[in-house]
Short mmCIF file of C-alpha atoms in Angstrom, two decimals:
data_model
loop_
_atom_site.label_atom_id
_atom_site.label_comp_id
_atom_site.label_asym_id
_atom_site.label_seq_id
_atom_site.Cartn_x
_atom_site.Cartn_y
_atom_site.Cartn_z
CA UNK A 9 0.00 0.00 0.00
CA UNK A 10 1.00 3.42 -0.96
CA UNK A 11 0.21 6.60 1.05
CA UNK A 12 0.44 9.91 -0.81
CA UNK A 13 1.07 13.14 1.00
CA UNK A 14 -1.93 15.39 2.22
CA UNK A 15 -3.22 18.47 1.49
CA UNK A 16 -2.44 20.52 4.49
CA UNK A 17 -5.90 21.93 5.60
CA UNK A 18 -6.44 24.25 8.22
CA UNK A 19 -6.59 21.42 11.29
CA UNK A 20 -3.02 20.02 9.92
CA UNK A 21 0.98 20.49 9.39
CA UNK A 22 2.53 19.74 6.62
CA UNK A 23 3.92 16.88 6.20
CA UNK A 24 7.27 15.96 4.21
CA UNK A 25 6.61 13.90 0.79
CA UNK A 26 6.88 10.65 2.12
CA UNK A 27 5.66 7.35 0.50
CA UNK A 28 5.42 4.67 2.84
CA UNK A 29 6.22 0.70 1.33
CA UNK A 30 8.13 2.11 -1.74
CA UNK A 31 10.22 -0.94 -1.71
CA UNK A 32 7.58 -3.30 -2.57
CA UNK A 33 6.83 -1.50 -5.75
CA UNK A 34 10.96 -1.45 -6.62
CA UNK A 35 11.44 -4.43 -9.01
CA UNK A 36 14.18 -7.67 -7.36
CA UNK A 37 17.75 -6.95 -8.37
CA UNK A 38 20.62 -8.89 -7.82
CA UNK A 39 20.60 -10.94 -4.67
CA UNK A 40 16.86 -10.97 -4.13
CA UNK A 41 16.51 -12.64 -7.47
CA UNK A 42 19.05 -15.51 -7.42
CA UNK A 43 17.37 -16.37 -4.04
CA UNK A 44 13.43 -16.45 -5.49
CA UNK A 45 15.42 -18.68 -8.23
CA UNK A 46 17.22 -20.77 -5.83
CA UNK A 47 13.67 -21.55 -3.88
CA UNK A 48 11.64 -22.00 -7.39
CA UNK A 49 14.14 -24.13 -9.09
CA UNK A 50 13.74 -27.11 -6.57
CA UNK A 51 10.27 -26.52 -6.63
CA UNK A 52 9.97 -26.61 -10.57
CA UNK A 53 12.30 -29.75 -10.62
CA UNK A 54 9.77 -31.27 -8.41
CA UNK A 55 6.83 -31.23 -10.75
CA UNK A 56 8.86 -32.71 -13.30
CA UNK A 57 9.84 -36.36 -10.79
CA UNK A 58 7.91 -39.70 -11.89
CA UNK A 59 7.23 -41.21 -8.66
CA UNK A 60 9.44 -43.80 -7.83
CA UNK A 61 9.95 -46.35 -5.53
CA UNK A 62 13.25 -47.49 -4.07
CA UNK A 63 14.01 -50.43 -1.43
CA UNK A 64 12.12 -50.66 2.09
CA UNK A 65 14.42 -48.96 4.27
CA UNK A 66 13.92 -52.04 7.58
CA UNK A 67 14.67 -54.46 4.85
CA UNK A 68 16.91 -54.47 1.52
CA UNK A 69 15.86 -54.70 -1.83
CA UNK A 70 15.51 -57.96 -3.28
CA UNK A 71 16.65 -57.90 -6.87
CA UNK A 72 19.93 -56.62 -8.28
CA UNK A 73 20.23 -53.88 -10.85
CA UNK A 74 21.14 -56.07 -13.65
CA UNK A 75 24.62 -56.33 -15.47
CA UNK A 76 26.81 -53.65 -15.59
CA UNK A 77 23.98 -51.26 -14.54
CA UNK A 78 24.17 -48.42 -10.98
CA UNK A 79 21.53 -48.35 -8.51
CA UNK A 80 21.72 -44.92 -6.51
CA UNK A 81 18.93 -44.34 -3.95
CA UNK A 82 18.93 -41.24 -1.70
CA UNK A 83 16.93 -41.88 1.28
CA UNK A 84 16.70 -39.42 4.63
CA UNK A 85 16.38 -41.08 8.24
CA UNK A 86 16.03 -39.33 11.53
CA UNK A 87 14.97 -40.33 15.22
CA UNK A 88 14.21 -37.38 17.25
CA UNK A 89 12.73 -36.73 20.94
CA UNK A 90 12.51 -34.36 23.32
CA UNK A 91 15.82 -34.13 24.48
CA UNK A 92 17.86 -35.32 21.32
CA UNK A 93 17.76 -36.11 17.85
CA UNK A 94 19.95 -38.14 15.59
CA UNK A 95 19.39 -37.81 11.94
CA UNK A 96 21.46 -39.54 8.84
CA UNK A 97 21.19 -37.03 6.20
CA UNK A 98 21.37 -38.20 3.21
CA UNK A 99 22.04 -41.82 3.47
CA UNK A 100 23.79 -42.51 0.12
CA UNK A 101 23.74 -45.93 -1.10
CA UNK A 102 25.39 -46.71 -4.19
CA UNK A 103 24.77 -50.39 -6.25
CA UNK A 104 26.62 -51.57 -8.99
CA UNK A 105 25.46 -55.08 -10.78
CA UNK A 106 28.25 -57.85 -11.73
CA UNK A 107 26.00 -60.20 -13.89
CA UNK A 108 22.11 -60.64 -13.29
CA UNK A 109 22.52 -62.28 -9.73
CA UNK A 110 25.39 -60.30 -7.90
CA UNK A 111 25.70 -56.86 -6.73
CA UNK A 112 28.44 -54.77 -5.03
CA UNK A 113 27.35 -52.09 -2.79
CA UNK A 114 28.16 -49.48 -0.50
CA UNK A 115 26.22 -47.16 1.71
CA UNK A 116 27.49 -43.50 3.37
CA UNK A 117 26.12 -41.29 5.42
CA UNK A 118 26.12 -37.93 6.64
CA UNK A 119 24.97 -38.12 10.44
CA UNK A 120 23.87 -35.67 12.42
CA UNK A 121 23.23 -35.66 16.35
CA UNK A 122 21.36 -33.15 17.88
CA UNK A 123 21.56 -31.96 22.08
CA UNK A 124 18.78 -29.43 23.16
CA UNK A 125 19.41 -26.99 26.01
CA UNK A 126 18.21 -28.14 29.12
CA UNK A 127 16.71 -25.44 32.10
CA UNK A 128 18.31 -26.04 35.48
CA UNK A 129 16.47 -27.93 37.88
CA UNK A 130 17.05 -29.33 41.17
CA UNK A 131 18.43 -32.65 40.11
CA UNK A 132 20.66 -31.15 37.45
CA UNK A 133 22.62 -28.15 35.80
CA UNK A 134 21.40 -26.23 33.38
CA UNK A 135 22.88 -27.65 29.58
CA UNK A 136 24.20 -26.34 26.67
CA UNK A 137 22.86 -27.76 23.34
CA UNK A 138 25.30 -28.95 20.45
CA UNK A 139 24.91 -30.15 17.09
CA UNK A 140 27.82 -32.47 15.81
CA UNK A 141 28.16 -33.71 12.58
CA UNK A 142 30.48 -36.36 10.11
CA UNK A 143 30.76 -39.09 8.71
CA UNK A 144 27.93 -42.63 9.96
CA UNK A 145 28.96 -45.75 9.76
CA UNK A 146 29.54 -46.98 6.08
CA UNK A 147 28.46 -50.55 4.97
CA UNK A 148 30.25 -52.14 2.06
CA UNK A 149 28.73 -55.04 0.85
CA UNK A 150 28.15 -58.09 -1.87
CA UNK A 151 24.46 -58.91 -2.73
CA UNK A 152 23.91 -62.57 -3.97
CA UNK A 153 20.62 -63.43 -5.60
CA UNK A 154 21.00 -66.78 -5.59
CA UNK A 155 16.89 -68.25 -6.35
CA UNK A 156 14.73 -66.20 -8.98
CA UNK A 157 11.02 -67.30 -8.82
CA UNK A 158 8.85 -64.88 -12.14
#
């Protein structure tokens, strides 16, 4: 909204030329416009997926990807309550197929553990909170599908 200066009537002052909210009326230059890109790029990307499916994440995946053929799923895991949170973001896992029945693979990822601040209380101190970050525990790994049942 844009206010325009009075007329200075009898029960007034004059006031100074002043619009109020000019910047919203200014077009986006530099920064402000490679960060609405940034945010609608993902977004646009998004629209574009085919919904796929990739292996349960309590069990593995039961077939291999096939000779000479990568398998990359991308998958996001977290456990979080009141007090803490651990989160393994992203969980890489990377399969590569040696014939139709075996498959190498390997799994990394980038964990995450999360401390909240604690008050003070009679039992205890009062606590800092921390975030620490690195490296989880990799899995390397040889997949043998050894019965096939169409």
């Amino acid at each position: 909204m844009i206010l325009h200066p009075q007329q200075p009537t009898a029960h007034t002052k004059k006031l100074p030329n002043v619009q109020v909210a000019t910047q919203f009326s200014k077009p986006l230059h530099g920064l402000a416009k490679l960060l609405l890109l940034s945010a609608a790029l993902p977004c646009l990307w998004a629209l574009s997926a085919r919904a796929q499916g990739g292996p349960p994440f309590r069990t593995d995946d039961p077939d291999t990807p096939g000779n000479r053929h990568w398998e990359i799923n991308v998958g996001f895991l977290g456990d979080r309550n009141p007090g803490t949170g651990a989160y393994q973001i992203p969980d890489l896992d990377i399969n590569y197929g040696l014939g139709d029945r075996l498959q190498l693979k390997y799994e990394l990822p980038i964990a995450l553990e999360e401390t909240r601040p604690a008050s003070a209380s009679l039992a205890a101190p009062a606590t800092y909170g921390r975030v620490i970050g690195g490296l989880g525990e990799s899995l390397l790994g040889i997949k043998w599908r050894f019965f096939e049942h169409h």
